[in-house]
PDB file of C-alpha atoms in Angstrom:
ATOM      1  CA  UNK A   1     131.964  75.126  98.898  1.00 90.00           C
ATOM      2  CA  UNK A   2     129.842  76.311  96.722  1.00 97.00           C
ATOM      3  CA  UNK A   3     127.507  79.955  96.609  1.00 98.00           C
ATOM      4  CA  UNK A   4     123.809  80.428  94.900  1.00 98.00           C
ATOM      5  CA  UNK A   5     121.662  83.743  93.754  1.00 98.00           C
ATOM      6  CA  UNK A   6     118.362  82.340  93.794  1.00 98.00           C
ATOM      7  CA  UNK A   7     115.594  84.685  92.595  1.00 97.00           C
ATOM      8  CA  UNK A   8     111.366  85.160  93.924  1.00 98.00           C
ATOM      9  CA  UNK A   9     110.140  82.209  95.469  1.00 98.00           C
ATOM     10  CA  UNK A  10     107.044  83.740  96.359  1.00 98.00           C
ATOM     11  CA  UNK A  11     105.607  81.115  98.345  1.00 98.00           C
ATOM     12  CA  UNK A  12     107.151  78.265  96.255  1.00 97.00           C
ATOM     13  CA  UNK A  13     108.590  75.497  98.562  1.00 98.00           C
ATOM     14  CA  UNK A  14     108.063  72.451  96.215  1.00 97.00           C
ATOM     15  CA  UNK A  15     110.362  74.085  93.059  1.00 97.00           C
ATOM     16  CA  UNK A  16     112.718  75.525  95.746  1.00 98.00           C
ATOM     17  CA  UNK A  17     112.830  72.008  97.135  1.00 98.00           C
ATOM     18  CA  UNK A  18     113.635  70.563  93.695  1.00 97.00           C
ATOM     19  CA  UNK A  19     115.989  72.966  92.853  1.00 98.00           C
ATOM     20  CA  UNK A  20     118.302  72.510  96.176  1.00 98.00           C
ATOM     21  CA  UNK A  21     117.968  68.706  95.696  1.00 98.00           C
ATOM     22  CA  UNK A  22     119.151  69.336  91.895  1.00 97.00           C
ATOM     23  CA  UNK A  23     122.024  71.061  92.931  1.00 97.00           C
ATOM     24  CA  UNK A  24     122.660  68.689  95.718  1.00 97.00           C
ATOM     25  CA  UNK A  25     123.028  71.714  98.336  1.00 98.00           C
ATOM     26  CA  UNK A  26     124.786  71.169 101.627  1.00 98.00           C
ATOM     27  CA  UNK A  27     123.999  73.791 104.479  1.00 97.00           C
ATOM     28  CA  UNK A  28     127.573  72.649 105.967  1.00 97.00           C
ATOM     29  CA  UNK A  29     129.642  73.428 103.035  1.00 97.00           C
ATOM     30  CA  UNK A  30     127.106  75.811 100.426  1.00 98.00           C
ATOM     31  CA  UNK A  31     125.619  78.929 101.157  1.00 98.00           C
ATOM     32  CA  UNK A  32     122.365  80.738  99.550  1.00 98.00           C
ATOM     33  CA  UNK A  33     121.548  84.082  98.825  1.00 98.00           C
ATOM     34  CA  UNK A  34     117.727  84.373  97.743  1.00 98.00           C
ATOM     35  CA  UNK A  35     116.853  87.742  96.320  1.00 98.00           C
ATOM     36  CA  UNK A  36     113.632  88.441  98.659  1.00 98.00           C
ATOM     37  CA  UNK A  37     110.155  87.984  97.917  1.00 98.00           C
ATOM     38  CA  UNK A  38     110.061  84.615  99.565  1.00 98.00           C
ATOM     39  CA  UNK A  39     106.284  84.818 100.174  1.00 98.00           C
ATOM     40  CA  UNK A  40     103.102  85.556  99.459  1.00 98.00           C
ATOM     41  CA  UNK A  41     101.050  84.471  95.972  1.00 97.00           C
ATOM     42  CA  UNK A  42     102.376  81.194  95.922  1.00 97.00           C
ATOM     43  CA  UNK A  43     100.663  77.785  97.726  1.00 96.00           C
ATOM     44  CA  UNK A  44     103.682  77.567 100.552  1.00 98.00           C
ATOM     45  CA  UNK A  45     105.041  80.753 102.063  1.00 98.00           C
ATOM     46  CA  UNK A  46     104.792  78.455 105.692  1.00 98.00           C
ATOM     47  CA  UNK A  47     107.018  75.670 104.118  1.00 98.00           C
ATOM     48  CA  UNK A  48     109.360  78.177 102.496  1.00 98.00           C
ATOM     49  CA  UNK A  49     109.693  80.090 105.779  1.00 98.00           C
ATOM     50  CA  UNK A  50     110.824  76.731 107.962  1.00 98.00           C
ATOM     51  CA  UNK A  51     112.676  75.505 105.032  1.00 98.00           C
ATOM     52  CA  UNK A  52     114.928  78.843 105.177  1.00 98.00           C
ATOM     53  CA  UNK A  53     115.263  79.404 108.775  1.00 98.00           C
ATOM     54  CA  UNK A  54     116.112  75.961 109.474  1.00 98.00           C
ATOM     55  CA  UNK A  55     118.951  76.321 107.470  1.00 98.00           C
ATOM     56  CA  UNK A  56     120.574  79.088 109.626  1.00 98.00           C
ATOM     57  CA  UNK A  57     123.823  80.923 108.049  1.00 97.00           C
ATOM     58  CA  UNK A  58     123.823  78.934 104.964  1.00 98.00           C
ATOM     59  CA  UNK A  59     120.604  80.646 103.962  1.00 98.00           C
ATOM     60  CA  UNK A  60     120.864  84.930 103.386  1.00 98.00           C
ATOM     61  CA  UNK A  61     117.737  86.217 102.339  1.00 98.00           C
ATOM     62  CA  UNK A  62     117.109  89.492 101.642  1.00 98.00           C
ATOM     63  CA  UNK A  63     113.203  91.529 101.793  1.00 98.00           C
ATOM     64  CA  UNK A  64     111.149  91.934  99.071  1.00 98.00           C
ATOM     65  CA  UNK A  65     108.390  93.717  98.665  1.00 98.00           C
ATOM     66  CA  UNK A  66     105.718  90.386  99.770  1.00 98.00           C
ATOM     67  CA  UNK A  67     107.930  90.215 102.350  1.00 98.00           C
ATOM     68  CA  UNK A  68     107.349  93.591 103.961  1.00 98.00           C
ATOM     69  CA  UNK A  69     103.825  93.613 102.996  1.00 98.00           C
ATOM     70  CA  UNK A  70     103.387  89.958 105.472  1.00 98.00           C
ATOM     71  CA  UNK A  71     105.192  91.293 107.837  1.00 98.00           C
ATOM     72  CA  UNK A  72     102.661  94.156 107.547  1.00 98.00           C
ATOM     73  CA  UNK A  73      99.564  92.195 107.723  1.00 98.00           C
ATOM     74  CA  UNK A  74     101.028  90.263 110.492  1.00 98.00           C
ATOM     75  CA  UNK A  75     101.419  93.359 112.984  1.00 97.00           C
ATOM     76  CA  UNK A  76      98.004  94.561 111.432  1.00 97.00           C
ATOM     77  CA  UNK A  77      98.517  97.891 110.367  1.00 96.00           C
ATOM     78  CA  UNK A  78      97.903  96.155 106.168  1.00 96.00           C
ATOM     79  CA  UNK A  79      94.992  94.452 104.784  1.00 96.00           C
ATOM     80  CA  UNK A  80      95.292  91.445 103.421  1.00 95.00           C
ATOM     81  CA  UNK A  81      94.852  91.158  98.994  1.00 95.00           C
ATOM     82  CA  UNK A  82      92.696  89.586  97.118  1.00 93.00           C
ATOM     83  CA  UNK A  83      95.048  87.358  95.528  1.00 94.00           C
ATOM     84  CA  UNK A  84      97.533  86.740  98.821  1.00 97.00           C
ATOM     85  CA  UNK A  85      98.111  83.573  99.952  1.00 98.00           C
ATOM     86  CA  UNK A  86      99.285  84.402 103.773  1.00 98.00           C
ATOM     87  CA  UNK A  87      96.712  82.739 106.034  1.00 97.00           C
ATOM     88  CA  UNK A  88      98.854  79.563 106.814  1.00 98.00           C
ATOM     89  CA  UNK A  89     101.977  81.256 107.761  1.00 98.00           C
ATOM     90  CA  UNK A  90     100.175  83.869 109.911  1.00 98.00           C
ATOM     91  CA  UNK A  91      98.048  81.116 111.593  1.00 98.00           C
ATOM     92  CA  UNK A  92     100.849  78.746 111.661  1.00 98.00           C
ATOM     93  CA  UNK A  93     101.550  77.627 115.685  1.00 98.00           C
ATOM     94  CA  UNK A  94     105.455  78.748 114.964  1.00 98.00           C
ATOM     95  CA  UNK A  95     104.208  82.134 113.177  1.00 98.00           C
ATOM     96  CA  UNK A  96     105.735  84.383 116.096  1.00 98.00           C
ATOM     97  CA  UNK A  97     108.971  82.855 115.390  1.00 98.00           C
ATOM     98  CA  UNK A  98     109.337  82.591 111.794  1.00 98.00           C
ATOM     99  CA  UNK A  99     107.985  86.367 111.418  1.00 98.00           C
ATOM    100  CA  UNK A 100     110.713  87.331 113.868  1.00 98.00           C
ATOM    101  CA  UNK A 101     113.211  85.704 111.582  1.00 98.00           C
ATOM    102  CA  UNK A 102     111.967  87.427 108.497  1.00 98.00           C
ATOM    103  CA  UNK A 103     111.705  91.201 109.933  1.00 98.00           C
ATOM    104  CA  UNK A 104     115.455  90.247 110.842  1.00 98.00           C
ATOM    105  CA  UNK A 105     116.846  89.414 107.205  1.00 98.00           C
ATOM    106  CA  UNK A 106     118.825  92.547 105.489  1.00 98.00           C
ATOM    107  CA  UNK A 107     117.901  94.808 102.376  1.00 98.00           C
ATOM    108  CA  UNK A 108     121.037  94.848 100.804  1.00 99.00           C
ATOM    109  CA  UNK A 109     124.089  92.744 101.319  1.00 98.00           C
ATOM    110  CA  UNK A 110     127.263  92.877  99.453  1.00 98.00           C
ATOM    111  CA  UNK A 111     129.298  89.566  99.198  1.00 96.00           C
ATOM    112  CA  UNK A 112     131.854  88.059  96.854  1.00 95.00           C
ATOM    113  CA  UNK A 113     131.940  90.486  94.752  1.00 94.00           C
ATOM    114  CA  UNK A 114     128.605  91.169  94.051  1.00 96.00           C
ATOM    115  CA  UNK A 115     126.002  93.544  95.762  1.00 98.00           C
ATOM    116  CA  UNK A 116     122.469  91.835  95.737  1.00 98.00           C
ATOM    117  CA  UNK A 117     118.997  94.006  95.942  1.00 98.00           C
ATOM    118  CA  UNK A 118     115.357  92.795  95.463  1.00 98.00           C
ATOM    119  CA  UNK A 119     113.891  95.480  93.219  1.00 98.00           C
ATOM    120  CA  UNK A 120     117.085  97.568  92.289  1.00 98.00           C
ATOM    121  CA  UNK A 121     119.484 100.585  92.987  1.00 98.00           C
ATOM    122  CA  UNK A 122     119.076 104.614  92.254  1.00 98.00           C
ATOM    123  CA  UNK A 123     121.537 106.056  89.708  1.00 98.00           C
ATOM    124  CA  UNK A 124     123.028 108.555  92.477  1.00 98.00           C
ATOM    125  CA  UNK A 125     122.915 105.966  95.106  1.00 98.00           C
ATOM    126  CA  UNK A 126     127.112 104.291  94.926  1.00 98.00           C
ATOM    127  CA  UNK A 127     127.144 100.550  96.858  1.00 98.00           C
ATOM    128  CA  UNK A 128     128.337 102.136 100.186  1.00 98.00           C
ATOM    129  CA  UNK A 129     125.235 104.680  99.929  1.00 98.00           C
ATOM    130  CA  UNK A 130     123.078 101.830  99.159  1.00 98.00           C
ATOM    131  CA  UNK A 131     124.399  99.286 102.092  1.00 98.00           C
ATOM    132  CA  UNK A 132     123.549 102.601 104.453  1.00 98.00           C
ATOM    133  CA  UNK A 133     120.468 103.440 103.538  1.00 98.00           C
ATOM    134  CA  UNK A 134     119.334  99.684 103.921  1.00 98.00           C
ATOM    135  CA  UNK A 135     121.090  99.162 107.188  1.00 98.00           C
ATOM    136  CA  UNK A 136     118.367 102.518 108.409  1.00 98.00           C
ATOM    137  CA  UNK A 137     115.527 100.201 106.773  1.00 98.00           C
ATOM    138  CA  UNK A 138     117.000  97.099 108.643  1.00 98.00           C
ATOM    139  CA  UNK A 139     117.271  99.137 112.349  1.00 98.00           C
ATOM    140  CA  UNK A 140     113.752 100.558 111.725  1.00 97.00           C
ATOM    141  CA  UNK A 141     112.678  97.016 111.021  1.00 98.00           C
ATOM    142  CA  UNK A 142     114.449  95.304 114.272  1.00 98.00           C
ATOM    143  CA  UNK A 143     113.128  97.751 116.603  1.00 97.00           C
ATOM    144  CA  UNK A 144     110.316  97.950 118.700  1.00 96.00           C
ATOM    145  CA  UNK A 145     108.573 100.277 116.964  1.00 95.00           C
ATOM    146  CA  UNK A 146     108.285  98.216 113.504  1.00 97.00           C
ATOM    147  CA  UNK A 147     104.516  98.559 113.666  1.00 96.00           C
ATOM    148  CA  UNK A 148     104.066 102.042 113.890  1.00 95.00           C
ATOM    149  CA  UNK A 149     106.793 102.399 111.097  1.00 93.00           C
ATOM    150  CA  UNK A 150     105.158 100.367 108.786  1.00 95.00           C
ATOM    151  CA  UNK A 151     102.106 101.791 108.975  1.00 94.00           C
ATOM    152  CA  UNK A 152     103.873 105.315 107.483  1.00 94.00           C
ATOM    153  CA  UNK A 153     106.369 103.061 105.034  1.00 93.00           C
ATOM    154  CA  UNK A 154     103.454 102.683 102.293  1.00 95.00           C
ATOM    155  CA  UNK A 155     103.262 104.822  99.621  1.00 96.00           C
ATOM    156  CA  UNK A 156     104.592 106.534  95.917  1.00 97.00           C
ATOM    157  CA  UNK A 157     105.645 109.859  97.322  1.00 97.00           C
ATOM    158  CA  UNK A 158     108.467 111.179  97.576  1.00 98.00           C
ATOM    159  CA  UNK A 159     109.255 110.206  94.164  1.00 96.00           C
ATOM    160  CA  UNK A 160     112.843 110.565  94.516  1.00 96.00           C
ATOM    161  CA  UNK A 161     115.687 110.539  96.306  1.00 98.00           C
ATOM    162  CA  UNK A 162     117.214 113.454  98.456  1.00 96.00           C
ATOM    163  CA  UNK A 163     119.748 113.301 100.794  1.00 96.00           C
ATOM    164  CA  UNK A 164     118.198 116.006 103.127  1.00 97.00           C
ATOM    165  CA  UNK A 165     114.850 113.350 103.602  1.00 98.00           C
ATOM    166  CA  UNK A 166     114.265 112.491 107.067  1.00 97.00           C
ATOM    167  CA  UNK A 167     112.058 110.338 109.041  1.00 96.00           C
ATOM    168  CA  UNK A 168     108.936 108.194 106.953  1.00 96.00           C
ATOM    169  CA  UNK A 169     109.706 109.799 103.461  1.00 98.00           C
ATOM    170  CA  UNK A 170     113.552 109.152 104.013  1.00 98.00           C
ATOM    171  CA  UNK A 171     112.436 105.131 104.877  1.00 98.00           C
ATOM    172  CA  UNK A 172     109.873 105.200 102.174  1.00 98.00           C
ATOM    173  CA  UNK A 173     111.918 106.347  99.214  1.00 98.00           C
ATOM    174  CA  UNK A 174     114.578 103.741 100.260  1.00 98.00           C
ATOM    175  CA  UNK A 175     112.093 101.068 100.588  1.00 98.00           C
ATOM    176  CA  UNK A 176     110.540 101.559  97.323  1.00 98.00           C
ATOM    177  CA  UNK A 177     113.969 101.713  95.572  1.00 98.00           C
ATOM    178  CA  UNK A 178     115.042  98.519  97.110  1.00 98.00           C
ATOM    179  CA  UNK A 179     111.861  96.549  96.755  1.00 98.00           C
ATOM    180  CA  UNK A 180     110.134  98.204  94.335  1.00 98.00           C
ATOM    181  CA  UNK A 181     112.062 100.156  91.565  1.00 98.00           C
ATOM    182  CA  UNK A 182     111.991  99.100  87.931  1.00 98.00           C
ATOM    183  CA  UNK A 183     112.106 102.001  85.649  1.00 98.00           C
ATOM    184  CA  UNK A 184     113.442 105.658  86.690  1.00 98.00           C
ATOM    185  CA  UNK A 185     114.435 109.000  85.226  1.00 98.00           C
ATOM    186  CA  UNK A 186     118.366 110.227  85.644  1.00 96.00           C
ATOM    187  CA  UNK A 187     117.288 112.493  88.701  1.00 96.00           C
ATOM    188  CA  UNK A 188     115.847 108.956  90.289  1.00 97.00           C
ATOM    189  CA  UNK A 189     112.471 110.309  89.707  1.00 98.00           C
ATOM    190  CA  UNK A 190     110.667 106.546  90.141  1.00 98.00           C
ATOM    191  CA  UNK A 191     108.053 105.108  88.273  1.00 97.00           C
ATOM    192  CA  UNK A 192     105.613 102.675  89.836  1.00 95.00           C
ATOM    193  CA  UNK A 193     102.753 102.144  87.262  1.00 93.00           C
ATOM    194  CA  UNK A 194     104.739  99.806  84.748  1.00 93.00           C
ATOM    195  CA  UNK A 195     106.082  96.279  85.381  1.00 88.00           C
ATOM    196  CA  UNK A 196     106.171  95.401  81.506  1.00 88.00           C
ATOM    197  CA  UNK A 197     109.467  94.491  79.885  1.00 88.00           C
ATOM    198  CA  UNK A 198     112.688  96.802  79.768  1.00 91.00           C
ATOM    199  CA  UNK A 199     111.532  97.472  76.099  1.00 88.00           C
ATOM    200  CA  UNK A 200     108.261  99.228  76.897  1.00 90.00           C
ATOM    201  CA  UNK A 201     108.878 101.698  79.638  1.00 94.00           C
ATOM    202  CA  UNK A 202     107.024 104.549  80.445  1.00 96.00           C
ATOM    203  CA  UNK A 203     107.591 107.713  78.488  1.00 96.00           C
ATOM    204  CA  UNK A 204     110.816 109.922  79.373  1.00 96.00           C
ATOM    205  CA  UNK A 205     111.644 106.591  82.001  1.00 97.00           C
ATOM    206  CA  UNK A 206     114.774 104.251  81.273  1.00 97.00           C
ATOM    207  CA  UNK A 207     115.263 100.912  82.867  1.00 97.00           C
ATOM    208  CA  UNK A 208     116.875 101.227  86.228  1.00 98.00           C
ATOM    209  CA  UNK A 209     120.010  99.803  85.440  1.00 97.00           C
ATOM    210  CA  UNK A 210     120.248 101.806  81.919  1.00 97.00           C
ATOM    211  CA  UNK A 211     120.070 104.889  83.572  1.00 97.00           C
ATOM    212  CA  UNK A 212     123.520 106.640  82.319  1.00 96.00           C
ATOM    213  CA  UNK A 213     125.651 107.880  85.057  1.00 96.00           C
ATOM    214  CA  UNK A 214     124.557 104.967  87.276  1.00 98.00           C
ATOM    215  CA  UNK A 215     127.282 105.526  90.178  1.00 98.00           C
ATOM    216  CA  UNK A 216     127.160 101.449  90.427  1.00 98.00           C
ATOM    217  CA  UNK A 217     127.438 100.555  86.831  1.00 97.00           C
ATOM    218  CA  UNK A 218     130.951  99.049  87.650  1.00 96.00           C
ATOM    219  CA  UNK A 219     129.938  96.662  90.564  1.00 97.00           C
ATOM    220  CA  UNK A 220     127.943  93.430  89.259  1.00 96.00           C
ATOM    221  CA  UNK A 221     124.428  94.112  90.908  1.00 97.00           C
ATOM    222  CA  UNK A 222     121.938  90.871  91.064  1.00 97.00           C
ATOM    223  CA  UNK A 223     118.357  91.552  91.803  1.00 98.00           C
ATOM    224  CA  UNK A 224     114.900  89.992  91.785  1.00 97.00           C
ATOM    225  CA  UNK A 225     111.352  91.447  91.498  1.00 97.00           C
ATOM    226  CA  UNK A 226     110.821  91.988  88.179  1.00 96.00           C
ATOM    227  CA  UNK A 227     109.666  88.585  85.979  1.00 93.00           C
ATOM    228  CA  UNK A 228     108.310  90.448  82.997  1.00 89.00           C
ATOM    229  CA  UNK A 229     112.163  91.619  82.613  1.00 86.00           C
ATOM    230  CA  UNK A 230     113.090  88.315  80.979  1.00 68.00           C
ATOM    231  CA  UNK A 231     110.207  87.203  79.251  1.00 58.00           C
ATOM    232  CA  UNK A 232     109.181  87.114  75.607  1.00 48.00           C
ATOM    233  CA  UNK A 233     106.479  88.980  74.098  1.00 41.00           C
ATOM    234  CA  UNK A 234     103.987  86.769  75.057  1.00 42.00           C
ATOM    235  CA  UNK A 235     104.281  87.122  78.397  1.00 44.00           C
ATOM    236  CA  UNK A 236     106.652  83.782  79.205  1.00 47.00           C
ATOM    237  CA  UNK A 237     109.262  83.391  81.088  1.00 51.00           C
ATOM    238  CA  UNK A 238     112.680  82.741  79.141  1.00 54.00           C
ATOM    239  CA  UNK A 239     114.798  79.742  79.793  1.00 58.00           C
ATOM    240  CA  UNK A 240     117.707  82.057  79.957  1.00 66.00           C
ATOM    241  CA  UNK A 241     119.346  85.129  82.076  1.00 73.00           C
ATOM    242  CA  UNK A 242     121.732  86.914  81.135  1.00 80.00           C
ATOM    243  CA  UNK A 243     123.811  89.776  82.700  1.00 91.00           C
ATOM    244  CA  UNK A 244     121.987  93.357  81.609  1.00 92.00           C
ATOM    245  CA  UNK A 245     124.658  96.580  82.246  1.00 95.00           C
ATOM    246  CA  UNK A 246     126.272  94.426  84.960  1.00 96.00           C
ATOM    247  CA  UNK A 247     123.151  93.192  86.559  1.00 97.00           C
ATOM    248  CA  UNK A 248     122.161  90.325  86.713  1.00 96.00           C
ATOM    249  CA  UNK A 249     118.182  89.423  87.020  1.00 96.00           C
ATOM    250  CA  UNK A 250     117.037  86.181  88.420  1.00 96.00           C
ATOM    251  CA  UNK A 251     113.284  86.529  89.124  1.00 96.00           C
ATOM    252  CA  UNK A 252     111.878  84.230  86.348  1.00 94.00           C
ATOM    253  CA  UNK A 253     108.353  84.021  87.514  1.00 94.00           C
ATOM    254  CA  UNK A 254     108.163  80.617  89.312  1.00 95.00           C
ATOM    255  CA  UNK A 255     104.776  81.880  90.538  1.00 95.00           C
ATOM    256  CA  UNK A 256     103.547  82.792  87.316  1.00 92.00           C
ATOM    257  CA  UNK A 257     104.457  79.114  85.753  1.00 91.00           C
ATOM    258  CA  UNK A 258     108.112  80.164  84.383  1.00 92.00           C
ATOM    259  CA  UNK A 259     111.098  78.808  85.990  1.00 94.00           C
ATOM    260  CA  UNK A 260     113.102  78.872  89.284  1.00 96.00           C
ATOM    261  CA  UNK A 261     116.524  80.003  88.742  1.00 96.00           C
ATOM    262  CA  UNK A 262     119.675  80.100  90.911  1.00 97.00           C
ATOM    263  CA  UNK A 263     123.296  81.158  90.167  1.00 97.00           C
ATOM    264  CA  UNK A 264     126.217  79.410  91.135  1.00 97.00           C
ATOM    265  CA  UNK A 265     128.842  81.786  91.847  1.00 96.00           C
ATOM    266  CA  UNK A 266     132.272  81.505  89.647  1.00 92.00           C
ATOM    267  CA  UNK A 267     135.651  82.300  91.526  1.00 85.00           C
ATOM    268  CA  UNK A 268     135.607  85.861  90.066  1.00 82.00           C
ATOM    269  CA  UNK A 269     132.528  88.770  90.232  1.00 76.00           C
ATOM    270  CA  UNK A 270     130.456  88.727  87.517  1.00 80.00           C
ATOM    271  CA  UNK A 271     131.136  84.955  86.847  1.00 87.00           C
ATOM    272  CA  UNK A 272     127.964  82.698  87.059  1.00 94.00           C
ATOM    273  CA  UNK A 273     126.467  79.184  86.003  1.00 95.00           C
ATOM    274  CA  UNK A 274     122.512  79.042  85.508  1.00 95.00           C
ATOM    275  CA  UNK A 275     120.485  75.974  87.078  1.00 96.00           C
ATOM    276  CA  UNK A 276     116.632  76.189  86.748  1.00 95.00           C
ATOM    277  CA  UNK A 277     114.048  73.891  87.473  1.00 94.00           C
ATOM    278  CA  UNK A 278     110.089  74.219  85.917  1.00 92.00           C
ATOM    279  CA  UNK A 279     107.594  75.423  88.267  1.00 90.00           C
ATOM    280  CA  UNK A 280     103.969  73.575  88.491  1.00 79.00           C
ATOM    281  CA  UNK A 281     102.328  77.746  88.818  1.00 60.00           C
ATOM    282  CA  UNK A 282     100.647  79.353  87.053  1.00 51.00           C
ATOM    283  CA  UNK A 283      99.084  82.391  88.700  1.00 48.00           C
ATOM    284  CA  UNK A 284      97.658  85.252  86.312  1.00 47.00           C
ATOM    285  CA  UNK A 285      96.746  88.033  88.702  1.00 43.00           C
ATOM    286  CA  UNK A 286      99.166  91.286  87.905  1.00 44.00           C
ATOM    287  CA  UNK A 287     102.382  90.920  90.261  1.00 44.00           C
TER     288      UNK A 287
END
C-alpha cells in the first residue's frame, strides 16, 4: 500500500494521467490525497473530475480556491473569468453529479501523520482548531443552502481571525485562510495582494508558515496553492520541494508549464519521496 500528496492540478488530466501511470497507482491497494485546486485554468477540469470520482476512497481531495469559485459559477451566484476554463465541466451531461461530488470533498483532513490544507494555516489556529473550523466550511457546503452561502463567502474582510466571528465573516475568514492565505502578520492579519515568492513579501508580512509562535509548527503541514513559492527568480518552477518550517509545498505550477509533483508517504510523518512528471502548460495569466 502505498499513500501520495499530489499538489494543483488545475484542470490538468493528461500530466495527472502520466503521473499515476508513472507511479503505477492501484485504487485497490494506494490511496491519494490531492491538495485542492483540481480545476479551473487548465484544458481538462471535466476529465480530472471523472478521473477522481471514479476512483472513490482511494482518491481524498481537498477544496481549493478554483474549486469553490466552480462550484460558485455553477449555482450562479459568480461570474465566470476571463481566463477560466469551466464551460465543459458545467455543460458536461454528468455535471449535476460530479459538482455534487466536489461540494462534498473536505477542507482540511489530517492523516498519517500529516495535516494537509490548500492555501495554509493561521499562527493561532492549533490542528484541532483548524479540522473545526473546516468541518463549519464543509456543513455550510453540504447543505441546502450552499448557494445563498456562497454568494456572502467572497471577499478580503475580516482580515483576521477572531474567535467571537459568527455567521459569513466567521466562514469567510476560514475560507480565505484555507484556500487562500500566503503571507500574514503574527496577529493573522492576512495579506491577499502578493503571490510572489516567500522572499519578497509584503512589508511588515512573513510567510505563513514563518510566522513565529505558529501553534502548528510541530505537526508536518502539506499544502498547495502557491507555485511562485518554489520557483526561481525567473519565474520557473523548480525541479525540487523541499520541507519549509515543517511544511511541505507541492503546488509546482503544472498549469503554468512547471511540473506535477506527488509525495509518496514514508512510514514515519515528515518522511517523503518526490515523483514529478513535466507538464505540456504553459498559461501566463496571474494565478
Amino acid at each position: 500500500m502505498s499513500l501520495y500528496l499530489i499538489g494543483d492540478l488545475q484542470g490538468c488530466d493528461g500530466p495527472l494521467k502520466r503521473l499515476l501511470e508513472k507511479i503505477s497507482f492501484s485504487p485497490s491497494t494506494d490511496t491519494l490525497y490531492l491538495l485542492g485546486d483540481l480545476v479551473n485554468r487548465g484544458p481538462d477540469s471535466l476529465g480530472v473530475l471523472r478521473r477522481l470520482s471514479a476512483l472513490g476512497d482511494a482518491a481524498q481531495s481537498l477544496l481549493g480556491n478554483h474549486d469553490l469559485h466552480a462550484l460558485a459559477v455553477r449555482l450562479g451566484v459568480r461570474k465566470t473569468k476571463r481566463n477560466d476554463t469551466l464551460d465543459a465541466l458545467i455543460q458536461a451531461d454528468d455535471s449535476e453529479y460530479l459538482f455534487d461530488w466536489l461540494r462534498h470533498r473536505p477542507m482540511a483532513i489530517k492523516a498519517h501523520g500529516w495535516l494537509m490544507v490548500h492555501a495554509g494555516v493561521l499562527p493561532q489556529w492549533t490542528v484541532a482548531q483548524t479540522l473545526a473550523l473546516a468541518a463549519e466550511v464543509e456543513s455550510v457546503l453540504r447543505g441546502p443552502d450552499i448557494k445563498t452561502e456562497l454568494a456572502q463567502m467572497y471577499g478580503n474582510t475580516p482580515e483576521k481571525w477572531h474567535d467571537e466571528l459568527t455567521g459569513s465573516d466567521r466562514l469567510r475568514v476560514i475560507v480565505n485562510a484555507l484556500t487562500r492565505l500566503r503571507f500574514c502578520k503574527a496577529d493573522g492579519l492576512m495579506d491577499f495582494t502578493s503571490n510572489d515568492s516567500a522572499d519578497n513579501p509584503p512589508p511588515g508580512f512573513t510567510p505563513w508558515f514563518d510566522v513565529p509562535g505558529r501553534l502548528t509548527k510541530h505537526q508536518p503541514i502539506a499544502f498547495g496553492h502557491w507555485s511562485t513559492l518554489m520557483s526561481d527568480n525567473k519565474g520557473t518552477s523548480q525541479r525540487t520541494t523541499q520541507m519549509l518550517s515543517n511544511t511541505l509545498p507541492l503546488d509546482t505550477g503544472c498549469v503554468w508549464g512547471g511540473c506535477l509533483t506527488a509525495a509518496r508517504l514514508g512510514k514515519t510523518a515528515g518522511e517523503f519521496e518526490l515523483i514529478q512528471i513535466d507538464c505540456e502548460q504553459a498559461q501566463k495569466p496571474a494565478r
